[in-house]
Amino acid sequence: MTAPAAPRSDPAPQGHPQRWLILGVICLAQLTVLLDNTVLNVAIPSLTTELDASTADVQWMINAYSLVQAGLLLTAGSSADRYGRKKMLVVGLALFGVGSLAAGLAQSSGQLIAARGGMGVGGALLLTTTLAVVVQIFDDAERVKAIGIWSTVSSLGFAAGPLFGGWVLDHFWWGAIFLVNIPVALIALAAVVRLVPESKSGRGERPDLLGALLSTIGMTAVVFAIISGPEHGWTSGRVLLTAFVGAAVVAGFVLWELHIPNPMLDMHFFRNQKFVGAVAGAILVAFGMGGSLFLLTQHLQFVLGYGPLEAGLRTAPMALTVVALNLTGLGARLVRKWGTPVVIATGMSGLAAGLAAIAVLGRHGYGGMLLGLVVMGAGIALAMPAMANAIMSAIPPEKAGIGAGVNGTLAEFGNGLGVAVLGAVMNARFAALVPAAVGASSLPAALAAAGTPEARQQIRDAFASGLEVSQLAGAVAVLAGGLLAALLLRRAEGAQAPVAAGEPPAGKAGDRADSTGPAA
């Protein structure tokens, strides 16, 4: 006779009675975290003047936040599962608020870099716990719509950072960019304490301290290599050494997780085709979006002649399309009607079509680029919530925090990979067309070295051609990857169908198709 399963502290499956209010609170907290990923870009001239910051200082001010945040996502998710998602949400808000205060009052470059690192710790806790809480408080029927709204905030925060920063700098000094986070953090903190239910795995597992250390070091090194690549060159000793160390430590993390009884990240998740398919799709969405925007902002400024704020405004239609479609709940309705694989294939096809439209129609003007951005936004609005839901539903509820950490890590990795790969394709084409230009691999350097208007126009045309080739390459990769992800998800659903009908699939009786590892 089988013993009854031990009760968990998770909320009841029908959903928390105040779930929509809670969703609004955690989305507000999440928005501030995401704004700070890009808000500092427009403040670079002010920081250079008022803090006497060097180019290296400015780079570390920007990168310290994302670097610390990316390195800690898996560890933050695991801590939320073990110690309580509400507790980690409270700690994350407190750290983020204190870090924002320190950043706003910083008197030197070193102080601002340290404060940004502290904000990154709080940001990692917030990004993992917000998605984990969404999974806990919503039932299966509403979860896709809730994750769609959560994804909408992600897109809005990514795009609105430069716009928000530009508005603040027009009215206040640079420190106000950070100080405005404090009242938001305080409001969210009070609401979380009052409204959000506590949930954790409650399984009494020993903490995987070595796994946490290895994942943090490995992911930090990998992300640092990706961040440093465009500046120092992908074949430079600094980038190659950091990438090698990161890859070696990540490999060590995988081996360690495979050989301990209570791993932080159960590698058996990767035997689940549903999980693998969603992972592949999530990386490629971030790949297409991050790489495309990285190149488009340069094209808008250096080729089409827009200023930084004008360029930011002209990339906003993609995010606005995501927001508009997700707020209508279109993606959630289509998932129920068509199924997750079809929705993901449709969304990824839309993202690929948008990249192709930018390549073919956006080379010499903004009109074709606008069409491509809107189509990209529509594709992302369909694919991203469906894939996040697929990742989270492939992981047991008691591991929701680590699932959110995986989702966030994939987004960081895909974004960096998109910048690296599409940037390399664009640079290769650009250098081939302007071989004699000084600094041909750098558009600003090549423009500065050009002696005549005709030479500068030739350089702009070469960059536009490089953009076209890189966006087409991204479109092919996204389309192929999206179709592969949809195929894996379809096969996973087919494998789970016998289980739903009461017939165990091939293999040992009682095994689940989405098994996450051996029983404890």
mmCIF file of N, CA and C in Angstrom, residues 225-302:
data_model
loop_
_atom_site.group_PDB
_atom_site.id
_atom_site.type_symbol
_atom_site.label_atom_id
_atom_site.label_comp_id
_atom_site.label_asym_id
_atom_site.label_seq_id
_atom_site.Cartn_x
_atom_site.Cartn_y
_atom_site.Cartn_z
ATOM 1 N N ALA A 225 32.344 37.219 -20.522
ATOM 2 C CA ALA A 225 32.978 37.027 -21.834
ATOM 3 C C ALA A 225 32.093 37.571 -22.943
ATOM 4 N N ILE A 226 30.780 37.339 -22.840
ATOM 5 C CA ILE A 226 29.849 37.830 -23.863
ATOM 6 C C ILE A 226 29.805 39.353 -23.863
ATOM 7 N N ILE A 227 29.798 39.950 -22.674
ATOM 8 C CA ILE A 227 29.772 41.407 -22.574
ATOM 9 C C ILE A 227 31.069 42.022 -23.115
ATOM 10 N N SER A 228 32.202 41.368 -22.847
ATOM 11 C CA SER A 228 33.504 41.927 -23.231
ATOM 12 C C SER A 228 33.830 41.713 -24.704
ATOM 13 N N GLY A 229 33.188 40.735 -25.348
ATOM 14 C CA GLY A 229 33.519 40.387 -26.723
ATOM 15 C C GLY A 229 33.480 41.538 -27.702
ATOM 16 N N PRO A 230 32.358 42.293 -27.763
ATOM 17 C CA PRO A 230 32.306 43.388 -28.748
ATOM 18 C C PRO A 230 33.385 44.443 -28.541
ATOM 19 N N GLU A 231 33.805 44.661 -27.298
ATOM 20 C CA GLU A 231 34.787 45.711 -27.025
ATOM 21 C C GLU A 231 36.224 45.239 -27.282
ATOM 22 N N HIS A 232 36.577 44.055 -26.768
ATOM 23 C CA HIS A 232 37.967 43.595 -26.828
ATOM 24 C C HIS A 232 38.254 42.656 -27.990
ATOM 25 N N GLY A 233 37.194 42.208 -28.693
ATOM 26 C CA GLY A 233 37.391 41.265 -29.787
ATOM 27 C C GLY A 233 37.183 39.838 -29.309
ATOM 28 N N TRP A 234 36.471 39.067 -30.122
ATOM 29 C CA TRP A 234 36.101 37.720 -29.686
ATOM 30 C C TRP A 234 37.289 36.771 -29.637
ATOM 31 N N THR A 235 38.384 37.113 -30.303
ATOM 32 C CA THR A 235 39.562 36.239 -30.273
ATOM 33 C C THR A 235 40.648 36.770 -29.353
ATOM 34 N N SER A 236 40.358 37.807 -28.565
ATOM 35 C CA SER A 236 41.355 38.345 -27.639
ATOM 36 C C SER A 236 41.589 37.363 -26.494
ATOM 37 N N GLY A 237 42.789 37.418 -25.924
ATOM 38 C CA GLY A 237 43.126 36.519 -24.822
ATOM 39 C C GLY A 237 42.197 36.678 -23.635
ATOM 40 N N ARG A 238 41.807 37.917 -23.341
ATOM 41 C CA ARG A 238 40.935 38.178 -22.192
ATOM 42 C C ARG A 238 39.584 37.496 -22.357
ATOM 43 N N VAL A 239 38.988 37.625 -23.535
ATOM 44 C CA VAL A 239 37.672 37.046 -23.770
ATOM 45 C C VAL A 239 37.751 35.523 -23.822
ATOM 46 N N LEU A 240 38.750 34.990 -24.537
ATOM 47 C CA LEU A 240 38.877 33.541 -24.661
ATOM 48 C C LEU A 240 39.155 32.880 -23.312
ATOM 49 N N LEU A 241 40.015 33.493 -22.506
ATOM 50 C CA LEU A 241 40.325 32.917 -21.192
ATOM 51 C C LEU A 241 39.100 32.919 -20.288
ATOM 52 N N THR A 242 38.376 34.045 -20.282
ATOM 53 C CA THR A 242 37.175 34.122 -19.443
ATOM 54 C C THR A 242 36.120 33.126 -19.902
ATOM 55 N N ALA A 243 35.948 33.018 -21.219
ATOM 56 C CA ALA A 243 34.967 32.062 -21.741
ATOM 57 C C ALA A 243 35.360 30.630 -21.403
ATOM 58 N N PHE A 244 36.667 30.316 -21.501
ATOM 59 C CA PHE A 244 37.133 28.960 -21.172
ATOM 60 C C PHE A 244 36.896 28.651 -19.696
ATOM 61 N N VAL A 245 37.242 29.602 -18.825
ATOM 62 C CA VAL A 245 37.016 29.388 -17.389
ATOM 63 C C VAL A 245 35.526 29.200 -17.113
ATOM 64 N N GLY A 246 34.695 30.043 -17.717
ATOM 65 C CA GLY A 246 33.257 29.919 -17.505
ATOM 66 C C GLY A 246 32.724 28.588 -17.970
ATOM 67 N N ALA A 247 33.130 28.164 -19.179
ATOM 68 C CA ALA A 247 32.656 26.881 -19.704
ATOM 69 C C ALA A 247 33.133 25.721 -18.847
ATOM 70 N N ALA A 248 34.379 25.789 -18.376
ATOM 71 C CA ALA A 248 34.918 24.712 -17.534
ATOM 72 C C ALA A 248 34.165 24.632 -16.209
ATOM 73 N N VAL A 249 33.887 25.772 -15.607
ATOM 74 C CA VAL A 249 33.180 25.765 -14.317
ATOM 75 C C VAL A 249 31.735 25.311 -14.502
ATOM 76 N N VAL A 250 31.080 25.730 -15.598
ATOM 77 C CA VAL A 250 29.716 25.258 -15.873
ATOM 78 C C VAL A 250 29.708 23.745 -16.081
ATOM 79 N N ALA A 251 30.720 23.223 -16.796
ATOM 80 C CA ALA A 251 30.821 21.768 -16.967
ATOM 81 C C ALA A 251 30.993 21.071 -15.617
ATOM 82 N N GLY A 252 31.825 21.658 -14.744
ATOM 83 C CA GLY A 252 31.980 21.111 -13.408
ATOM 84 C C GLY A 252 30.677 21.151 -12.618
ATOM 85 N N PHE A 253 29.912 22.227 -12.797
ATOM 86 C CA PHE A 253 28.602 22.337 -12.144
ATOM 87 C C PHE A 253 27.667 21.219 -12.597
ATOM 88 N N VAL A 254 27.652 20.951 -13.915
ATOM 89 C CA VAL A 254 26.788 19.895 -14.445
ATOM 90 C C VAL A 254 27.181 18.533 -13.866
ATOM 91 N N LEU A 255 28.482 18.242 -13.854
ATOM 92 C CA LEU A 255 28.940 16.959 -13.306
ATOM 93 C C LEU A 255 28.600 16.831 -11.830
ATOM 94 N N TRP A 256 28.760 17.905 -11.095
ATOM 95 C CA TRP A 256 28.437 17.879 -9.663
ATOM 96 C C TRP A 256 26.944 17.642 -9.444
ATOM 97 N N GLU A 257 26.115 18.323 -10.234
ATOM 98 C CA GLU A 257 24.673 18.179 -10.068
ATOM 99 C C GLU A 257 24.200 16.762 -10.428
ATOM 100 N N LEU A 258 24.924 16.097 -11.319
ATOM 101 C CA LEU A 258 24.545 14.744 -11.714
ATOM 102 C C LEU A 258 24.897 13.693 -10.652
ATOM 103 N N HIS A 259 25.762 14.035 -9.712
ATOM 104 C CA HIS A 259 26.278 13.021 -8.799
ATOM 105 C C HIS A 259 25.955 13.290 -7.332
ATOM 106 N N ILE A 260 25.017 14.194 -7.057
ATOM 107 C CA ILE A 260 24.605 14.403 -5.669
ATOM 108 C C ILE A 260 23.116 14.095 -5.550
ATOM 109 N N PRO A 261 22.661 13.661 -4.363
ATOM 110 C CA PRO A 261 21.265 13.231 -4.226
ATOM 111 C C PRO A 261 20.254 14.367 -4.289
ATOM 112 N N ASN A 262 20.627 15.566 -3.862
ATOM 113 C CA ASN A 262 19.690 16.698 -3.843
ATOM 114 C C ASN A 262 20.293 17.884 -4.601
ATOM 115 N N PRO A 263 20.322 17.818 -5.938
ATOM 116 C CA PRO A 263 20.971 18.884 -6.703
ATOM 117 C C PRO A 263 20.160 20.170 -6.706
ATOM 118 N N MET A 264 20.865 21.283 -6.885
ATOM 119 C CA MET A 264 20.196 22.576 -7.020
ATOM 120 C C MET A 264 19.383 22.611 -8.317
ATOM 121 N N LEU A 265 19.993 22.143 -9.421
ATOM 122 C CA LEU A 265 19.318 22.048 -10.713
ATOM 123 C C LEU A 265 19.381 20.591 -11.161
ATOM 124 N N ASP A 266 18.225 19.935 -11.151
ATOM 125 C CA ASP A 266 18.172 18.524 -11.518
ATOM 126 C C ASP A 266 18.385 18.393 -13.026
ATOM 127 N N MET A 267 19.519 17.793 -13.408
ATOM 128 C CA MET A 267 19.848 17.669 -14.829
ATOM 129 C C MET A 267 18.910 16.716 -15.567
ATOM 130 N N HIS A 268 18.118 15.937 -14.834
ATOM 131 C CA HIS A 268 17.147 15.064 -15.487
ATOM 132 C C HIS A 268 16.035 15.868 -16.167
ATOM 133 N N PHE A 269 15.917 17.166 -15.814
ATOM 134 C CA PHE A 269 14.967 18.015 -16.532
ATOM 135 C C PHE A 269 15.250 17.979 -18.036
ATOM 136 N N PHE A 270 16.544 17.864 -18.387
ATOM 137 C CA PHE A 270 16.929 17.944 -19.786
ATOM 138 C C PHE A 270 16.634 16.647 -20.543
ATOM 139 N N ARG A 271 16.107 15.636 -19.855
ATOM 140 C CA ARG A 271 15.602 14.458 -20.543
ATOM 141 C C ARG A 271 14.159 14.641 -20.992
ATOM 142 N N ASN A 272 13.546 15.695 -20.507
ATOM 143 C CA ASN A 272 12.153 15.990 -20.825
ATOM 144 C C ASN A 272 12.105 16.809 -22.118
ATOM 145 N N GLN A 273 11.516 16.243 -23.185
ATOM 146 C CA GLN A 273 11.483 16.934 -24.476
ATOM 147 C C GLN A 273 10.708 18.243 -24.401
ATOM 148 N N LYS A 274 9.691 18.304 -23.557
ATOM 149 C CA LYS A 274 8.939 19.551 -23.393
ATOM 150 C C LYS A 274 9.841 20.646 -22.843
ATOM 151 N N PHE A 275 10.648 20.300 -21.856
ATOM 152 C CA PHE A 275 11.568 21.267 -21.255
ATOM 153 C C PHE A 275 12.626 21.695 -22.269
ATOM 154 N N VAL A 276 13.223 20.730 -22.974
ATOM 155 C CA VAL A 276 14.280 21.030 -23.939
ATOM 156 C C VAL A 276 13.736 21.888 -25.085
ATOM 157 N N GLY A 277 12.545 21.562 -25.571
ATOM 158 C CA GLY A 277 11.947 22.354 -26.638
ATOM 159 C C GLY A 277 11.698 23.791 -26.214
ATOM 160 N N ALA A 278 11.161 23.972 -25.010
ATOM 161 C CA ALA A 278 10.900 25.319 -24.515
ATOM 162 C C ALA A 278 12.200 26.078 -24.279
ATOM 163 N N VAL A 279 13.222 25.378 -23.783
ATOM 164 C CA VAL A 279 14.524 26.005 -23.554
ATOM 165 C C VAL A 279 15.107 26.507 -24.875
ATOM 166 N N ALA A 280 15.072 25.670 -25.914
ATOM 167 C CA ALA A 280 15.612 26.068 -27.218
ATOM 168 C C ALA A 280 14.869 27.291 -27.758
ATOM 169 N N GLY A 281 13.556 27.291 -27.642
ATOM 170 C CA GLY A 281 12.782 28.428 -28.131
ATOM 171 C C GLY A 281 13.065 29.702 -27.355
ATOM 172 N N ALA A 282 13.178 29.593 -26.022
ATOM 173 C CA ALA A 282 13.423 30.779 -25.193
ATOM 174 C C ALA A 282 14.760 31.420 -25.536
ATOM 175 N N ILE A 283 15.787 30.594 -25.752
ATOM 176 C CA ILE A 283 17.092 31.134 -26.115
ATOM 177 C C ILE A 283 17.008 31.882 -27.442
ATOM 178 N N LEU A 284 16.283 31.318 -28.404
ATOM 179 C CA LEU A 284 16.245 31.912 -29.738
ATOM 180 C C LEU A 284 15.385 33.169 -29.800
ATOM 181 N N VAL A 285 14.340 33.262 -28.978
ATOM 182 C CA VAL A 285 13.579 34.517 -28.909
ATOM 183 C C VAL A 285 14.482 35.640 -28.407
ATOM 184 N N ALA A 286 15.210 35.365 -27.313
ATOM 185 C CA ALA A 286 16.135 36.374 -26.790
ATOM 186 C C ALA A 286 17.254 36.654 -27.789
ATOM 187 N N PHE A 287 17.698 35.625 -28.494
ATOM 188 C CA PHE A 287 18.740 35.754 -29.526
ATOM 189 C C PHE A 287 18.294 36.751 -30.610
ATOM 190 N N GLY A 288 17.088 36.542 -31.148
ATOM 191 C CA GLY A 288 16.610 37.410 -32.211
ATOM 192 C C GLY A 288 16.342 38.823 -31.740
ATOM 193 N N MET A 289 15.711 38.945 -30.559
ATOM 194 C CA MET A 289 15.345 40.267 -30.064
ATOM 195 C C MET A 289 16.586 41.059 -29.638
ATOM 196 N N GLY A 290 17.481 40.426 -28.861
ATOM 197 C CA GLY A 290 18.658 41.133 -28.363
ATOM 198 C C GLY A 290 19.617 41.510 -29.475
ATOM 199 N N GLY A 291 19.925 40.561 -30.366
ATOM 200 C CA GLY A 291 20.843 40.857 -31.452
ATOM 201 C C GLY A 291 20.301 41.900 -32.408
ATOM 202 N N SER A 292 19.013 41.819 -32.693
ATOM 203 C CA SER A 292 18.404 42.774 -33.617
ATOM 204 C C SER A 292 18.438 44.195 -33.064
ATOM 205 N N LEU A 293 18.016 44.362 -31.809
ATOM 206 C CA LEU A 293 17.969 45.703 -31.228
ATOM 207 C C LEU A 293 19.369 46.289 -31.064
ATOM 208 N N PHE A 294 20.348 45.438 -30.769
ATOM 209 C CA PHE A 294 21.730 45.898 -30.640
ATOM 210 C C PHE A 294 22.197 46.559 -31.945
ATOM 211 N N LEU A 295 21.867 45.937 -33.079
ATOM 212 C CA LEU A 295 22.279 46.479 -34.368
ATOM 213 C C LEU A 295 21.381 47.625 -34.829
ATOM 214 N N LEU A 296 20.081 47.533 -34.527
ATOM 215 C CA LEU A 296 19.153 48.563 -34.997
ATOM 216 C C LEU A 296 19.429 49.918 -34.370
ATOM 217 N N THR A 297 19.774 49.932 -33.077
ATOM 218 C CA THR A 297 20.039 51.219 -32.424
ATOM 219 C C THR A 297 21.239 51.909 -33.076
ATOM 220 N N GLN A 298 22.251 51.141 -33.497
ATOM 221 C CA GLN A 298 23.384 51.733 -34.201
ATOM 222 C C GLN A 298 22.968 52.220 -35.595
ATOM 223 N N HIS A 299 22.167 51.415 -36.287
ATOM 224 C CA HIS A 299 21.728 51.789 -37.631
ATOM 225 C C HIS A 299 20.908 53.082 -37.596
ATOM 226 N N LEU A 300 20.025 53.196 -36.613
ATOM 227 C CA LEU A 300 19.180 54.382 -36.510
ATOM 228 C C LEU A 300 20.013 55.638 -36.251
ATOM 229 N N GLN A 301 21.073 55.502 -35.455
ATOM 230 C CA GLN A 301 21.862 56.681 -35.096
ATOM 231 C C GLN A 301 22.925 57.008 -36.146
ATOM 232 N N PHE A 302 23.713 56.009 -36.545
ATOM 233 C CA PHE A 302 24.863 56.292 -37.408
ATOM 234 C C PHE A 302 24.519 56.356 -38.888
#
